[in-house]
mmCIF file with all atom_site columns, C-alpha atoms in Angstrom:
data_model
loop_
_atom_site.group_PDB
_atom_site.id
_atom_site.type_symbol
_atom_site.label_atom_id
_atom_site.label_alt_id
_atom_site.label_comp_id
_atom_site.label_asym_id
_atom_site.label_entity_id
_atom_site.label_seq_id
_atom_site.pdbx_PDB_ins_code
_atom_site.Cartn_x
_atom_site.Cartn_y
_atom_site.Cartn_z
_atom_site.occupancy
_atom_site.B_iso_or_equiv
_atom_site.pdbx_formal_charge
_atom_site.auth_seq_id
_atom_site.auth_comp_id
_atom_site.auth_asym_id
_atom_site.auth_atom_id
_atom_site.pdbx_PDB_model_num
ATOM 1   C CA . UNK A 1 1   ? -4.464  -23.037 4.866   1.00 0.00 ? 26  UNK A CA 1
ATOM 2   C CA . UNK A 1 2   ? -5.246  -24.651 1.526   1.00 0.00 ? 27  UNK A CA 1
ATOM 3   C CA . UNK A 1 3   ? -3.985  -23.287 -1.812  1.00 0.00 ? 28  UNK A CA 1
ATOM 4   C CA . UNK A 1 4   ? -6.158  -20.440 -2.973  1.00 0.00 ? 29  UNK A CA 1
ATOM 5   C CA . UNK A 1 5   ? -7.419  -19.403 0.471   1.00 0.00 ? 30  UNK A CA 1
ATOM 6   C CA . UNK A 1 6   ? -7.561  -15.602 0.816   1.00 0.00 ? 31  UNK A CA 1
ATOM 7   C CA . UNK A 1 7   ? -4.922  -14.058 3.081   1.00 0.00 ? 32  UNK A CA 1
ATOM 8   C CA . UNK A 1 8   ? -4.418  -10.646 4.666   1.00 0.00 ? 33  UNK A CA 1
ATOM 9   C CA . UNK A 1 9   ? -2.605  -7.814  2.893   1.00 0.00 ? 34  UNK A CA 1
ATOM 10  C CA . UNK A 1 10  ? -0.084  -7.963  5.761   1.00 0.00 ? 35  UNK A CA 1
ATOM 11  C CA . UNK A 1 11  ? 1.314   -11.165 4.210   1.00 0.00 ? 36  UNK A CA 1
ATOM 12  C CA . UNK A 1 12  ? 2.026   -9.738  0.745   1.00 0.00 ? 37  UNK A CA 1
ATOM 13  C CA . UNK A 1 13  ? 5.736   -9.866  -0.044  1.00 0.00 ? 38  UNK A CA 1
ATOM 14  C CA . UNK A 1 14  ? 7.864   -8.409  -2.827  1.00 0.00 ? 39  UNK A CA 1
ATOM 15  C CA . UNK A 1 15  ? 8.090   -10.862 -5.703  1.00 0.00 ? 40  UNK A CA 1
ATOM 16  C CA . UNK A 1 16  ? 4.565   -12.250 -5.402  1.00 0.00 ? 41  UNK A CA 1
ATOM 17  C CA . UNK A 1 17  ? 2.836   -12.673 -8.765  1.00 0.00 ? 42  UNK A CA 1
ATOM 18  C CA . UNK A 1 18  ? 0.256   -10.100 -9.808  1.00 0.00 ? 43  UNK A CA 1
ATOM 19  C CA . UNK A 1 19  ? -2.420  -11.340 -12.216 1.00 0.00 ? 44  UNK A CA 1
ATOM 20  C CA . UNK A 1 20  ? -5.132  -9.503  -14.110 1.00 0.00 ? 45  UNK A CA 1
ATOM 21  C CA . UNK A 1 21  ? -8.834  -10.360 -13.940 1.00 0.00 ? 46  UNK A CA 1
ATOM 22  C CA . UNK A 1 22  ? -8.423  -13.118 -16.549 1.00 0.00 ? 47  UNK A CA 1
ATOM 23  C CA . UNK A 1 23  ? -5.624  -14.774 -14.544 1.00 0.00 ? 48  UNK A CA 1
ATOM 24  C CA . UNK A 1 24  ? -2.746  -13.649 -16.796 1.00 0.00 ? 49  UNK A CA 1
ATOM 25  C CA . UNK A 1 25  ? 0.399   -12.553 -14.994 1.00 0.00 ? 50  UNK A CA 1
ATOM 26  C CA . UNK A 1 26  ? 0.962   -8.806  -15.454 1.00 0.00 ? 51  UNK A CA 1
ATOM 27  C CA . UNK A 1 27  ? 3.877   -8.336  -13.079 1.00 0.00 ? 52  UNK A CA 1
ATOM 28  C CA . UNK A 1 28  ? 5.135   -8.854  -9.569  1.00 0.00 ? 53  UNK A CA 1
ATOM 29  C CA . UNK A 1 29  ? 4.781   -7.020  -6.282  1.00 0.00 ? 54  UNK A CA 1
ATOM 30  C CA . UNK A 1 30  ? 7.533   -4.457  -5.832  1.00 0.00 ? 55  UNK A CA 1
ATOM 31  C CA . UNK A 1 31  ? 6.251   -2.761  -2.678  1.00 0.00 ? 56  UNK A CA 1
ATOM 32  C CA . UNK A 1 32  ? 3.137   -2.667  -0.477  1.00 0.00 ? 57  UNK A CA 1
ATOM 33  C CA . UNK A 1 33  ? 1.689   0.734   0.425   1.00 0.00 ? 58  UNK A CA 1
ATOM 34  C CA . UNK A 1 34  ? -0.279  0.998   3.637   1.00 0.00 ? 59  UNK A CA 1
ATOM 35  C CA . UNK A 1 35  ? -0.257  1.676   7.342   1.00 0.00 ? 60  UNK A CA 1
ATOM 36  C CA . UNK A 1 36  ? -0.016  -1.531  9.338   1.00 0.00 ? 61  UNK A CA 1
ATOM 37  C CA . UNK A 1 37  ? -0.584  0.263   12.657  1.00 0.00 ? 62  UNK A CA 1
ATOM 38  C CA . UNK A 1 38  ? -4.092  1.293   11.547  1.00 0.00 ? 63  UNK A CA 1
ATOM 39  C CA . UNK A 1 39  ? -4.676  -1.657  9.175   1.00 0.00 ? 64  UNK A CA 1
ATOM 40  C CA . UNK A 1 40  ? -5.113  0.571   6.118   1.00 0.00 ? 65  UNK A CA 1
ATOM 41  C CA . UNK A 1 41  ? -4.075  -1.007  2.816   1.00 0.00 ? 66  UNK A CA 1
ATOM 42  C CA . UNK A 1 42  ? -3.542  1.718   0.209   1.00 0.00 ? 67  UNK A CA 1
ATOM 43  C CA . UNK A 1 43  ? -2.260  -0.309  -2.735  1.00 0.00 ? 68  UNK A CA 1
ATOM 44  C CA . UNK A 1 44  ? 0.727   -1.871  -4.444  1.00 0.00 ? 69  UNK A CA 1
ATOM 45  C CA . UNK A 1 45  ? 3.729   -0.949  -6.476  1.00 0.00 ? 70  UNK A CA 1
ATOM 46  C CA . UNK A 1 46  ? 3.810   -3.491  -9.311  1.00 0.00 ? 71  UNK A CA 1
ATOM 47  C CA . UNK A 1 47  ? 6.811   -4.149  -11.547 1.00 0.00 ? 72  UNK A CA 1
ATOM 48  C CA . UNK A 1 48  ? 5.490   -4.944  -15.007 1.00 0.00 ? 73  UNK A CA 1
ATOM 49  C CA . UNK A 1 49  ? 8.881   -5.296  -16.724 1.00 0.00 ? 74  UNK A CA 1
ATOM 50  C CA . UNK A 1 50  ? 12.567  -4.800  -16.023 1.00 0.00 ? 75  UNK A CA 1
ATOM 51  C CA . UNK A 1 51  ? 12.745  -1.551  -17.967 1.00 0.00 ? 76  UNK A CA 1
ATOM 52  C CA . UNK A 1 52  ? 9.450   0.081   -16.983 1.00 0.00 ? 77  UNK A CA 1
ATOM 53  C CA . UNK A 1 53  ? 8.944   1.984   -13.751 1.00 0.00 ? 78  UNK A CA 1
ATOM 54  C CA . UNK A 1 54  ? 6.606   0.249   -11.282 1.00 0.00 ? 79  UNK A CA 1
ATOM 55  C CA . UNK A 1 55  ? 2.888   1.002   -11.614 1.00 0.00 ? 80  UNK A CA 1
ATOM 56  C CA . UNK A 1 56  ? 0.621   1.959   -8.711  1.00 0.00 ? 81  UNK A CA 1
ATOM 57  C CA . UNK A 1 57  ? -2.399  -0.302  -8.167  1.00 0.00 ? 82  UNK A CA 1
ATOM 58  C CA . UNK A 1 58  ? -4.865  1.241   -5.686  1.00 0.00 ? 83  UNK A CA 1
ATOM 59  C CA . UNK A 1 59  ? -6.285  -1.168  -3.121  1.00 0.00 ? 84  UNK A CA 1
ATOM 60  C CA . UNK A 1 60  ? -9.771  -0.746  -4.655  1.00 0.00 ? 85  UNK A CA 1
ATOM 61  C CA . UNK A 1 61  ? -8.487  -2.570  -7.749  1.00 0.00 ? 86  UNK A CA 1
ATOM 62  C CA . UNK A 1 62  ? -7.325  -5.648  -5.804  1.00 0.00 ? 87  UNK A CA 1
ATOM 63  C CA . UNK A 1 63  ? -9.885  -8.436  -6.134  1.00 0.00 ? 88  UNK A CA 1
ATOM 64  C CA . UNK A 1 64  ? -8.227  -11.084 -3.971  1.00 0.00 ? 89  UNK A CA 1
ATOM 65  C CA . UNK A 1 65  ? -4.997  -11.892 -2.183  1.00 0.00 ? 90  UNK A CA 1
ATOM 66  C CA . UNK A 1 66  ? -3.921  -15.521 -1.922  1.00 0.00 ? 91  UNK A CA 1
ATOM 67  C CA . UNK A 1 67  ? -0.609  -17.012 -0.827  1.00 0.00 ? 92  UNK A CA 1
ATOM 68  C CA . UNK A 1 68  ? 1.981   -15.900 -3.394  1.00 0.00 ? 93  UNK A CA 1
ATOM 69  C CA . UNK A 1 69  ? -0.433  -14.028 -5.671  1.00 0.00 ? 94  UNK A CA 1
ATOM 70  C CA . UNK A 1 70  ? -2.433  -10.823 -5.902  1.00 0.00 ? 95  UNK A CA 1
ATOM 71  C CA . UNK A 1 71  ? -5.432  -10.939 -8.219  1.00 0.00 ? 96  UNK A CA 1
ATOM 72  C CA . UNK A 1 72  ? -6.617  -7.662  -9.724  1.00 0.00 ? 97  UNK A CA 1
ATOM 73  C CA . UNK A 1 73  ? -10.003 -6.429  -10.956 1.00 0.00 ? 98  UNK A CA 1
ATOM 74  C CA . UNK A 1 74  ? -8.212  -4.873  -13.951 1.00 0.00 ? 99  UNK A CA 1
ATOM 75  C CA . UNK A 1 75  ? -7.373  -6.174  -17.422 1.00 0.00 ? 100 UNK A CA 1
ATOM 76  C CA . UNK A 1 76  ? -3.757  -6.283  -18.580 1.00 0.00 ? 101 UNK A CA 1
ATOM 77  C CA . UNK A 1 77  ? -4.365  -3.217  -20.784 1.00 0.00 ? 102 UNK A CA 1
ATOM 78  C CA . UNK A 1 78  ? -5.759  -1.290  -17.823 1.00 0.00 ? 103 UNK A CA 1
ATOM 79  C CA . UNK A 1 79  ? -2.677  -2.182  -15.751 1.00 0.00 ? 104 UNK A CA 1
ATOM 80  C CA . UNK A 1 80  ? -0.444  -0.810  -18.524 1.00 0.00 ? 105 UNK A CA 1
ATOM 81  C CA . UNK A 1 81  ? -2.274  2.533   -18.281 1.00 0.00 ? 106 UNK A CA 1
ATOM 82  C CA . UNK A 1 82  ? -1.879  2.937   -14.506 1.00 0.00 ? 107 UNK A CA 1
ATOM 83  C CA . UNK A 1 83  ? 0.216   5.786   -13.114 1.00 0.00 ? 108 UNK A CA 1
ATOM 84  C CA . UNK A 1 84  ? 3.781   5.209   -12.029 1.00 0.00 ? 109 UNK A CA 1
ATOM 85  C CA . UNK A 1 85  ? 4.264   4.445   -8.351  1.00 0.00 ? 110 UNK A CA 1
ATOM 86  C CA . UNK A 1 86  ? 5.527   7.368   -6.270  1.00 0.00 ? 111 UNK A CA 1
ATOM 87  C CA . UNK A 1 87  ? 6.913   6.986   -2.770  1.00 0.00 ? 112 UNK A CA 1
ATOM 88  C CA . UNK A 1 88  ? 4.500   8.409   -0.198  1.00 0.00 ? 113 UNK A CA 1
ATOM 89  C CA . UNK A 1 89  ? 5.840   11.441  1.663   1.00 0.00 ? 114 UNK A CA 1
ATOM 90  C CA . UNK A 1 90  ? 7.155   10.895  5.162   1.00 0.00 ? 115 UNK A CA 1
ATOM 91  C CA . UNK A 1 91  ? 4.431   11.638  7.665   1.00 0.00 ? 116 UNK A CA 1
ATOM 92  C CA . UNK A 1 92  ? 5.024   14.422  10.116  1.00 0.00 ? 117 UNK A CA 1
ATOM 93  C CA . UNK A 1 93  ? 2.993   15.695  13.008  1.00 0.00 ? 118 UNK A CA 1
ATOM 94  C CA . UNK A 1 94  ? 2.551   19.441  12.928  1.00 0.00 ? 119 UNK A CA 1
ATOM 95  C CA . UNK A 1 95  ? 1.533   21.041  16.206  1.00 0.00 ? 120 UNK A CA 1
ATOM 96  C CA . UNK A 1 96  ? 0.040   24.514  16.534  1.00 0.00 ? 121 UNK A CA 1
ATOM 97  C CA . UNK A 1 97  ? 2.635   27.180  17.374  1.00 0.00 ? 122 UNK A CA 1
ATOM 98  C CA . UNK A 1 98  ? 1.272   27.804  20.856  1.00 0.00 ? 123 UNK A CA 1
ATOM 99  C CA . UNK A 1 99  ? 0.865   24.140  21.813  1.00 0.00 ? 124 UNK A CA 1
ATOM 100 C CA . UNK A 1 100 ? 4.317   23.659  23.310  1.00 0.00 ? 125 UNK A CA 1
ATOM 101 C CA . UNK A 1 101 ? 3.765   19.909  23.175  1.00 0.00 ? 126 UNK A CA 1
ATOM 102 C CA . UNK A 1 102 ? 3.461   17.950  26.407  1.00 0.00 ? 127 UNK A CA 1
ATOM 103 C CA . UNK A 1 103 ? 5.414   20.439  28.518  1.00 0.00 ? 128 UNK A CA 1
ATOM 104 C CA . UNK A 1 104 ? 3.273   23.303  27.246  1.00 0.00 ? 129 UNK A CA 1
ATOM 105 C CA . UNK A 1 105 ? 0.141   21.408  28.272  1.00 0.00 ? 130 UNK A CA 1
ATOM 106 C CA . UNK A 1 106 ? 1.556   20.762  31.742  1.00 0.00 ? 131 UNK A CA 1
ATOM 107 C CA . UNK A 1 107 ? 2.551   24.427  32.118  1.00 0.00 ? 132 UNK A CA 1
ATOM 108 C CA . UNK A 1 108 ? -0.933  25.598  31.083  1.00 0.00 ? 133 UNK A CA 1
ATOM 109 C CA . UNK A 1 109 ? -2.597  23.078  33.392  1.00 0.00 ? 134 UNK A CA 1
ATOM 110 C CA . UNK A 1 110 ? -0.491  23.920  36.457  1.00 0.00 ? 135 UNK A CA 1
ATOM 111 C CA . UNK A 1 111 ? 0.278   27.539  35.621  1.00 0.00 ? 136 UNK A CA 1
ATOM 112 C CA . UNK A 1 112 ? 4.054   27.050  35.455  1.00 0.00 ? 137 UNK A CA 1
#
């Protein structure tokens, strides 16, 4: 891989530089939001300063990912106006009341 070659979102690590569309550094990666099991990249939590809360950059605003750097489609001013990052809720699987899970399925299938 040569410098500047695009890489997968799976490789993004906390601390990588985040630059705006003009190439100016606007912060660093704090956290990556996505589901690696389904290869869905949702976005990034970006620390813009030590005192400010991290900002959420949706994946649609990421122009390119290269080793050590995430390049955005946004200007620095637009990054400053982004919403604060909020932790996604824990996912839960809710089954219908009468499902009974696997054992309920077996009971219905075999009448037990």
